[in-house]
Amino acid sequence: SKLLLLARSKTRYGIMTTSCCPDNSWGSPLHVSHGTKSLDGARGELCQIGPSKDLEIYVSRPQGGGASQKALCVLTDVYGLQSRLFAICDKLAADLQLTVVALDTFRGETKDMHLDDFKEWLGSHPFERDISESAKDDKSAVYPVKEDIESCFEFLLDTYNINSSDVGVAGFCWGVWAMTKACEMKLFRCAVGFHPSIKIESMVFGGDQEAITKKAADNAPILLCVAGNDLDNLKPSQGGALANIIAKSKAKDTSDNDKAAPRCVEFPEMMHGWVSRGDTSIEKVKEDAEAALNLSVDFLRRWM
């Protein structure tokens, strides 16, 4: 299959093996396909928000105005803000006619800077701040994801008068874990995720993947686009536990619209990371990346 063919081409296509992504996943964004964080060709802008003005965001809105009073928050993979992601945000903003805000929760750092302390680095980005007595003596820098999301909500309200109750979320890889934690706490009205790394909950934080997915799926309708080498617990074809939880969630669409059904959709020929990092000069990668994004647009259009 094309998946196995690409898996044999690690050197050419920058494939990586990590404890976060499955073996033979797409690695850091390819410079031949898109720059690192260049705004060339992008329709949005970068700005700094948050109490310390250290949270960089990319903001995209439909050209010519006409944006609704709704928004989509984008939670990145472990490579943060980059040009390919900007193009995805621009597409979502245009197709859905809303404001899209992507958050650089990693403050400019990426996985490639933390090859020797990757799990510890992810651990410095918990969903919530630990306020226990033992944590008070820990002087290491911690950047809770929930606080960054709250800064995003404040920005949307102050800048565009968009209420947090009118915000959906999209996540990529690590961002799907963060998205799931957020939906567990009822922060977003609906969610779409691409090549999920929900296993971070157990791998880094010692939590229960099924428990957080159950709460999240009951609070918000969820669509996940799953790669061929993603974990089997995400795959309907394998009777995956997380896939079953999402499909049987309380967030059901009463219109019998298949495009709106909470579910996991498999892309068996794709490798983890294909939507945000895959080499789109390969026709099948481009085709399946576009298909996944179009599925998400149909889903979000129903639930936003």
Short mmCIF file of N, CA and C in Angstrom, two decimals, residues 36-37 48 54-57 76-82 103-114 121 125 143 148:
data_model
loop_
_atom_site.label_atom_id
_atom_site.label_comp_id
_atom_site.label_asym_id
_atom_site.label_seq_id
_atom_site.Cartn_x
_atom_site.Cartn_y
_atom_site.Cartn_z
N THR A 36 8.78 27.46 7.34
CA THR A 36 8.58 27.17 8.75
C THR A 36 7.41 28.01 9.28
N LYS A 37 7.63 29.30 9.50
CA LYS A 37 6.53 30.13 10.00
C LYS A 37 6.38 31.38 9.13
N GLN A 48 0.29 38.67 19.71
CA GLN A 48 0.58 38.14 21.03
C GLN A 48 -0.56 38.48 21.98
N ASP A 54 2.77 36.56 25.92
CA ASP A 54 3.75 35.61 25.40
C ASP A 54 3.10 34.46 24.65
N LEU A 55 1.78 34.53 24.48
CA LEU A 55 1.06 33.49 23.73
C LEU A 55 0.83 34.00 22.31
N GLU A 56 1.59 33.45 21.36
CA GLU A 56 1.42 33.87 19.97
C GLU A 56 0.25 33.12 19.35
N ILE A 57 -0.54 33.85 18.56
CA ILE A 57 -1.68 33.25 17.88
C ILE A 57 -1.66 33.67 16.42
N THR A 76 -2.52 23.01 18.05
CA THR A 76 -1.55 22.49 17.10
C THR A 76 -0.99 21.13 17.50
N ASP A 77 -0.13 20.60 16.62
CA ASP A 77 0.67 19.44 16.98
C ASP A 77 1.93 19.92 17.68
N VAL A 78 2.91 19.03 17.86
CA VAL A 78 4.11 19.39 18.62
C VAL A 78 5.10 20.22 17.80
N TYR A 79 4.67 20.71 16.64
CA TYR A 79 5.50 21.61 15.84
C TYR A 79 4.93 23.03 15.82
N GLY A 80 3.89 23.28 16.59
CA GLY A 80 3.41 24.64 16.76
C GLY A 80 2.89 25.29 15.50
N LEU A 81 3.04 26.61 15.45
CA LEU A 81 2.56 27.38 14.30
C LEU A 81 3.52 27.23 13.13
N GLN A 82 2.97 26.95 11.95
CA GLN A 82 3.80 26.81 10.75
C GLN A 82 2.92 27.06 9.53
N LEU A 103 -3.40 28.57 18.37
CA LEU A 103 -2.62 28.94 19.54
C LEU A 103 -1.25 28.27 19.55
N ASP A 104 -0.21 29.04 19.83
CA ASP A 104 1.12 28.46 19.99
C ASP A 104 1.36 28.21 21.47
N THR A 105 0.73 27.18 22.00
CA THR A 105 0.85 26.89 23.43
C THR A 105 2.27 26.52 23.83
N PHE A 106 3.12 26.15 22.86
CA PHE A 106 4.49 25.74 23.17
C PHE A 106 5.47 26.91 23.15
N ARG A 107 4.98 28.12 22.99
CA ARG A 107 5.81 29.34 23.08
C ARG A 107 7.02 29.28 22.15
N GLY A 108 6.80 28.87 20.89
CA GLY A 108 7.87 28.89 19.92
C GLY A 108 8.76 27.66 19.92
N GLU A 109 8.60 26.79 20.90
CA GLU A 109 9.39 25.57 20.94
C GLU A 109 8.70 24.46 20.15
N THR A 110 9.46 23.46 19.75
CA THR A 110 8.91 22.31 19.03
C THR A 110 9.52 21.03 19.56
N LYS A 111 8.97 19.92 19.13
CA LYS A 111 9.47 18.62 19.54
C LYS A 111 10.95 18.45 19.21
N ASP A 112 11.38 18.98 18.08
CA ASP A 112 12.77 18.81 17.67
C ASP A 112 13.76 19.44 18.64
N MET A 113 13.31 20.37 19.47
CA MET A 113 14.17 20.98 20.48
C MET A 113 14.22 20.15 21.76
N HIS A 114 13.40 19.09 21.83
CA HIS A 114 13.28 18.32 23.07
C HIS A 114 13.35 16.82 22.81
N TRP A 121 9.00 17.69 28.60
CA TRP A 121 8.54 18.92 27.94
C TRP A 121 7.02 18.93 27.81
N HIS A 125 3.28 21.23 29.95
CA HIS A 125 2.08 21.80 29.34
C HIS A 125 0.86 20.96 29.74
N TYR A 143 2.97 25.77 31.58
CA TYR A 143 2.06 26.53 30.73
C TYR A 143 0.76 25.73 30.55
N ASP A 148 -4.37 29.09 28.44
CA ASP A 148 -4.19 29.63 27.08
C ASP A 148 -5.54 29.70 26.35
#
